[in-house]
Short mmCIF file of C-alpha atoms in Angstrom, two decimals:
data_model
loop_
_atom_site.label_atom_id
_atom_site.label_comp_id
_atom_site.label_asym_id
_atom_site.label_seq_id
_atom_site.Cartn_x
_atom_site.Cartn_y
_atom_site.Cartn_z
CA MET A 1 -17.11 -0.63 3.48
CA PHE A 2 -17.01 -2.46 0.83
CA GLU A 3 -14.48 -6.09 -0.13
CA CYS A 4 -11.90 -4.91 -1.95
CA TRP A 5 -10.97 -7.59 -5.41
CA THR A 6 -14.73 -7.14 -5.82
CA SER A 7 -14.93 -3.54 -5.70
CA MET A 8 -11.57 -3.48 -7.87
CA ALA A 9 -12.93 -5.66 -10.59
CA GLY A 10 -15.80 -3.00 -10.92
CA LEU A 11 -13.80 -0.35 -11.03
CA ALA A 12 -11.61 -1.88 -14.19
CA ARG A 13 -15.15 -2.08 -15.79
CA ASP A 14 -15.75 1.60 -15.08
CA THR A 15 -12.10 3.25 -15.20
CA ARG A 16 -10.18 4.28 -18.03
CA THR A 17 -6.23 5.37 -16.87
CA ILE A 18 -6.10 5.08 -13.25
CA ARG A 19 -3.93 2.55 -11.27
CA LEU A 20 -6.00 -0.64 -9.31
CA GLY A 21 -4.62 -1.65 -5.92
CA GLN A 22 -4.59 -2.31 -2.35
CA MET A 23 -3.11 -1.26 0.76
CA VAL A 24 -2.80 -4.12 1.42
CA THR A 25 -4.29 -7.80 0.91
CA CYS A 26 -3.62 -10.09 3.62
CA ASN A 27 -2.57 -13.32 2.92
CA SER A 28 -3.85 -14.80 5.06
CA TYR A 29 -7.68 -14.60 3.86
CA ARG A 30 -6.75 -16.37 0.49
CA PRO A 31 -4.64 -19.34 -0.99
CA PRO A 32 -2.02 -17.84 -3.15
CA SER A 33 -2.68 -19.74 -5.90
CA LEU A 34 -6.36 -18.92 -5.91
CA LEU A 35 -5.19 -14.82 -5.28
CA ALA A 36 -2.59 -15.24 -8.30
CA LYS A 37 -5.33 -15.93 -10.16
CA MET A 38 -7.48 -13.28 -9.19
CA ALA A 39 -4.81 -10.27 -9.79
CA SER A 40 -3.88 -11.52 -13.18
CA CYS A 41 -7.56 -11.43 -14.92
CA ILE A 42 -8.13 -7.84 -13.19
CA ASP A 43 -4.76 -6.84 -14.71
CA VAL A 44 -5.85 -8.26 -17.44
CA MET A 45 -9.21 -6.79 -17.71
CA SER A 46 -8.04 -3.55 -17.13
CA HIS A 47 -5.17 -4.02 -19.70
CA GLY A 48 -2.68 -3.94 -18.00
CA ARG A 49 -3.40 -1.59 -14.35
CA LEU A 50 -3.38 -3.84 -11.64
CA ILE A 51 -1.18 -3.26 -8.61
CA LEU A 52 -0.71 -6.39 -6.10
CA GLY A 53 0.15 -5.07 -2.76
CA ILE A 54 0.57 -8.08 -0.57
CA GLY A 55 1.43 -8.25 3.14
CA ALA A 56 2.02 -11.01 6.33
CA GLY A 57 -1.13 -9.78 7.80
CA TRP A 58 -1.57 -7.70 11.25
CA TYR A 59 -5.10 -6.58 12.01
CA GLN A 60 -6.01 -9.95 15.10
CA HIS A 61 -9.24 -7.77 15.26
CA GLU A 62 -9.95 -8.60 11.67
CA TYR A 63 -8.54 -12.20 11.90
CA ASP A 64 -10.92 -12.41 14.95
CA ALA A 65 -14.12 -11.44 13.15
CA TYR A 66 -13.25 -13.47 9.53
CA GLY A 67 -13.01 -16.70 11.92
CA TYR A 68 -8.96 -16.81 10.66
CA GLU A 69 -6.36 -18.07 13.02
CA TYR A 70 -3.84 -15.80 13.92
CA ARG A 71 -0.55 -16.75 14.08
CA ASP A 72 2.57 -15.26 15.30
CA ALA A 73 4.50 -12.91 13.41
CA PRO A 74 7.66 -15.46 12.13
CA GLU A 75 5.19 -17.61 10.63
CA ARG A 76 3.06 -15.35 8.81
CA LEU A 77 6.47 -14.27 7.79
CA ARG A 78 6.86 -17.76 6.74
CA MET A 79 3.88 -17.92 4.57
CA LEU A 80 3.73 -15.15 3.27
CA ARG A 81 7.55 -15.79 1.75
CA GLU A 82 5.39 -19.17 0.92
CA SER A 83 2.90 -17.38 -1.41
CA LEU A 84 5.36 -14.93 -3.41
CA GLN A 85 6.90 -18.07 -4.58
CA VAL A 86 3.67 -19.55 -5.72
CA ILE A 87 2.46 -15.95 -7.63
CA LYS A 88 5.21 -15.61 -8.98
CA ALA A 89 5.67 -18.68 -10.06
CA MET A 90 2.20 -18.89 -11.61
CA TRP A 91 2.33 -15.59 -12.98
CA THR A 92 5.84 -16.62 -15.22
CA GLN A 93 5.68 -20.33 -16.18
CA ASP A 94 3.54 -22.42 -17.95
CA GLU A 95 3.46 -24.97 -16.09
CA ALA A 96 3.92 -23.79 -12.26
CA THR A 97 4.47 -26.14 -9.32
CA PHE A 98 5.00 -25.44 -6.04
CA GLU A 99 5.89 -27.93 -2.20
CA GLY A 100 6.51 -26.54 0.61
CA ARG A 101 5.27 -26.49 4.74
CA TYR A 102 2.22 -23.76 4.01
CA CYS A 103 1.03 -24.16 0.68
CA GLY A 104 8.53 -9.06 9.35
CA ALA A 105 7.10 -5.28 9.24
CA GLY A 106 11.11 -6.42 9.75
CA GLU A 107 13.75 -5.05 7.78
CA LYS A 108 15.44 -8.38 8.30
CA VAL A 109 12.72 -10.31 6.33
CA THR A 110 10.04 -8.50 4.48
CA LEU A 111 12.86 -5.91 2.89
CA LYS A 112 14.35 -9.14 2.05
CA LEU A 113 11.34 -10.73 0.31
CA VAL A 114 11.00 -7.18 -0.97
CA ALA A 115 14.49 -7.54 -3.13
CA GLN A 116 13.94 -11.20 -3.41
CA TYR A 117 10.61 -10.67 -5.05
CA GLY A 118 8.98 -6.94 -5.45
CA ASP A 119 8.09 -4.65 -7.64
CA ALA A 120 7.35 -1.80 -5.10
CA CYS A 121 7.36 -1.73 -1.46
CA ASN A 122 5.85 0.63 1.13
CA PHE A 123 6.52 2.28 4.42
CA ASN A 124 4.45 4.24 7.03
CA ALA A 125 6.99 5.83 8.91
CA ASP A 126 8.60 9.42 9.27
CA ILE A 127 11.62 10.71 6.92
CA PRO A 128 14.65 9.48 9.32
CA THR A 129 13.02 6.05 9.15
CA VAL A 130 11.86 5.83 5.54
CA ARG A 131 15.95 6.45 5.04
CA HIS A 132 16.96 3.79 7.11
CA LYS A 133 14.56 1.30 5.67
CA LEU A 134 15.40 2.24 2.51
CA ASP A 135 19.32 1.65 3.51
CA VAL A 136 18.43 -1.99 4.53
CA LEU A 137 16.92 -3.00 1.53
CA ARG A 138 19.45 -1.75 -0.56
CA GLU A 139 21.88 -3.99 1.11
CA HIS A 140 19.17 -6.73 0.97
CA CYS A 141 19.16 -6.01 -2.91
CA ASP A 142 23.08 -6.40 -2.89
CA THR A 143 23.01 -9.80 -1.09
CA VAL A 144 20.72 -11.33 -3.77
CA GLY A 145 21.96 -9.41 -6.87
CA ARG A 146 18.81 -7.02 -7.38
CA ASP A 147 18.54 -3.78 -9.08
CA TYR A 148 17.56 -1.57 -6.33
CA ASP A 149 16.47 0.76 -9.01
CA SER A 150 14.39 -1.44 -10.57
CA ILE A 151 12.57 -1.25 -6.83
CA LEU A 152 9.34 1.23 -6.84
CA LYS A 153 9.48 2.99 -3.26
CA THR A 154 6.10 3.69 -1.97
CA VAL A 155 4.40 6.05 0.85
CA GLU A 156 0.73 5.96 2.03
CA PHE A 157 -0.47 8.76 4.24
CA TYR A 158 -3.62 9.85 5.84
CA THR A 159 -4.01 13.66 4.03
CA ILE A 160 -6.12 16.16 5.17
CA LEU A 161 -6.20 19.48 3.04
CA GLY A 162 -7.15 22.63 5.87
CA ASP A 163 -6.43 24.81 8.69
CA ASN A 164 -6.47 23.21 12.37
CA ARG A 165 -10.06 23.84 12.53
CA GLU A 166 -10.89 21.87 9.36
CA ILE A 167 -8.46 18.91 10.47
CA ASP A 168 -10.28 18.60 13.76
CA ARG A 169 -13.56 18.56 12.05
CA VAL A 170 -12.31 15.39 9.18
CA VAL A 171 -10.50 13.54 12.51
CA ALA A 172 -13.87 13.01 14.42
CA ASP A 173 -16.09 12.53 11.77
CA HIS A 174 -13.55 9.89 10.47
CA ALA A 175 -13.10 7.93 13.84
CA ARG A 176 -17.18 8.17 14.36
CA ARG A 177 -17.32 6.32 11.12
CA THR A 178 -14.48 3.97 11.81
CA GLY A 179 -14.05 3.23 15.14
CA LYS A 180 -10.71 4.44 15.10
CA ASP A 181 -9.28 6.40 17.80
CA GLU A 182 -8.52 10.24 16.56
CA ASP A 183 -4.39 10.29 17.93
CA TYR A 184 -4.30 7.17 15.96
CA ILE A 185 -5.65 9.21 13.08
CA ARG A 186 -3.18 11.86 13.74
CA ALA A 187 -0.23 9.88 13.89
CA TRP A 188 -1.23 8.08 10.55
CA HIS A 189 2.46 9.30 9.56
CA PRO A 190 -0.11 12.17 8.64
CA LEU A 191 0.21 14.55 5.57
CA HIS A 192 -2.17 17.61 7.52
CA GLY A 193 -2.17 21.15 6.71
CA ASP A 194 -2.22 23.87 4.11
CA ALA A 195 -1.16 22.74 0.56
CA GLU A 196 2.22 24.48 0.93
CA ARG A 197 2.46 22.63 3.71
CA ILE A 198 1.53 18.90 1.99
CA ALA A 199 3.44 19.86 -1.07
CA GLU A 200 6.65 20.68 1.54
CA ILE A 201 6.25 17.56 3.17
CA VAL A 202 5.73 15.62 0.02
CA ASN A 203 8.96 17.05 -1.59
CA ASP A 204 10.86 16.23 1.83
CA TYR A 205 9.89 12.02 1.00
CA ALA A 206 10.39 12.72 -2.34
CA GLU A 207 14.67 13.65 -1.86
CA ALA A 208 14.52 10.69 0.76
CA GLY A 209 13.96 9.16 -2.41
CA ILE A 210 10.12 8.01 -2.13
CA GLU A 211 9.46 8.08 -5.94
CA TYR A 212 5.31 7.10 -5.42
CA PHE A 213 3.12 8.71 -3.46
CA ILE A 214 -0.60 7.17 -1.86
CA VAL A 215 -2.86 9.55 -0.55
CA ASN A 216 -5.86 8.16 1.79
CA LEU A 217 -8.83 11.13 2.23
CA PRO A 218 -10.58 10.88 5.01
CA ASN A 219 -13.19 13.21 4.04
CA ALA A 220 -13.14 11.59 0.24
CA ALA A 221 -16.75 10.67 -0.07
CA GLU A 222 -17.13 14.78 0.24
CA GLY A 223 -17.78 16.72 -2.96
CA GLY A 224 -15.04 17.96 -3.90
CA ALA A 225 -12.28 16.84 -1.42
CA ILE A 226 -10.05 14.91 -3.98
CA LYS A 227 -10.56 18.10 -6.72
CA ARG A 228 -10.08 20.27 -4.15
CA PHE A 229 -6.47 18.40 -3.13
CA ALA A 230 -5.45 17.59 -6.67
CA GLU A 231 -6.24 21.90 -7.73
CA GLU A 232 -3.83 22.89 -4.88
CA VAL A 233 -1.97 20.73 -3.90
CA PHE A 234 -0.54 19.54 -7.47
CA PRO A 235 1.08 22.68 -9.31
CA ARG A 236 2.96 23.09 -6.38
CA LEU A 237 4.24 19.61 -6.80
CA GLY A 238 4.38 20.60 -10.42
CA LEU A 239 1.71 18.50 -11.71
CA ARG A 240 -0.81 18.98 -13.95
CA VAL A 241 -4.82 18.55 -13.26
CA ALA A 242 -6.13 15.82 -15.05
CA SER A 243 -8.72 17.76 -17.53
#
C-alpha cells in the first residue's frame, strides 16, 4: 500500500480536476506544523483541489508497526485539538505562534471540534446514527456560533456493485489481499447490491442530511470497476458521467 501524502503529490501533478483527500490522516504521525505545510504545498500544486481529512487516530496495530506511542483516547483528542489550532493558525496568519501542552469518536469532543474548526465532517454509520450525529453537530454549531450549513457532511462506504455471488467474491478477495476479516468488510456500513439498491441507499442518506459520498471500491483495481459503477449508478442519481 502506498503512503498517502507522497501519493497525493504525484496525483496533484498527474490530474487536473478531481479533488484530493485522505480518509483520514492520523494526527499522531506528523507534527501539525509539518502537516500544515505539506497540505498547503499540495493544495497550491493542485490549484486548490486538496481536502485535509484529519482524525485523532484509532488503529493501534498501525501505531505499533510504526513504533509510535498509542495514548489513550482522551489524550489523543486533546492532541488533535491543539493540532487543529496550529494548522488553522498557519493557514490564516502571516506569522503564527502557538504554545500548548502538546505541540472523541466522541460526539461531545470530535463534533465540537468540527463546529469550531472544520469545513467538513465524515461519518461511518447507519442512517439513524447519522441523523443523531448531525443533530449533535447542529447543537455544537449553535453553541459556538457556527453556521451549520457551512459544514460539508460526508459519509464513506465500502461499495460493491453486483449480485450476491459477485459481492461474496469481491469480499473474499479483498479480505485475502488486506488481511481484514470478511465480516468486518461487510459491516463497514456497506453499500452493496445492484445499481437500483445502491442509488436508493444513497438517496436515503441524502435525505438524512448527507451531502457528499466517498465510495471505496474494494475491487477498484479490476479493470472497468470504476467505470461500471459510474455508468450504472450515476444516472440513477441524476448525475452525468464525465467523458
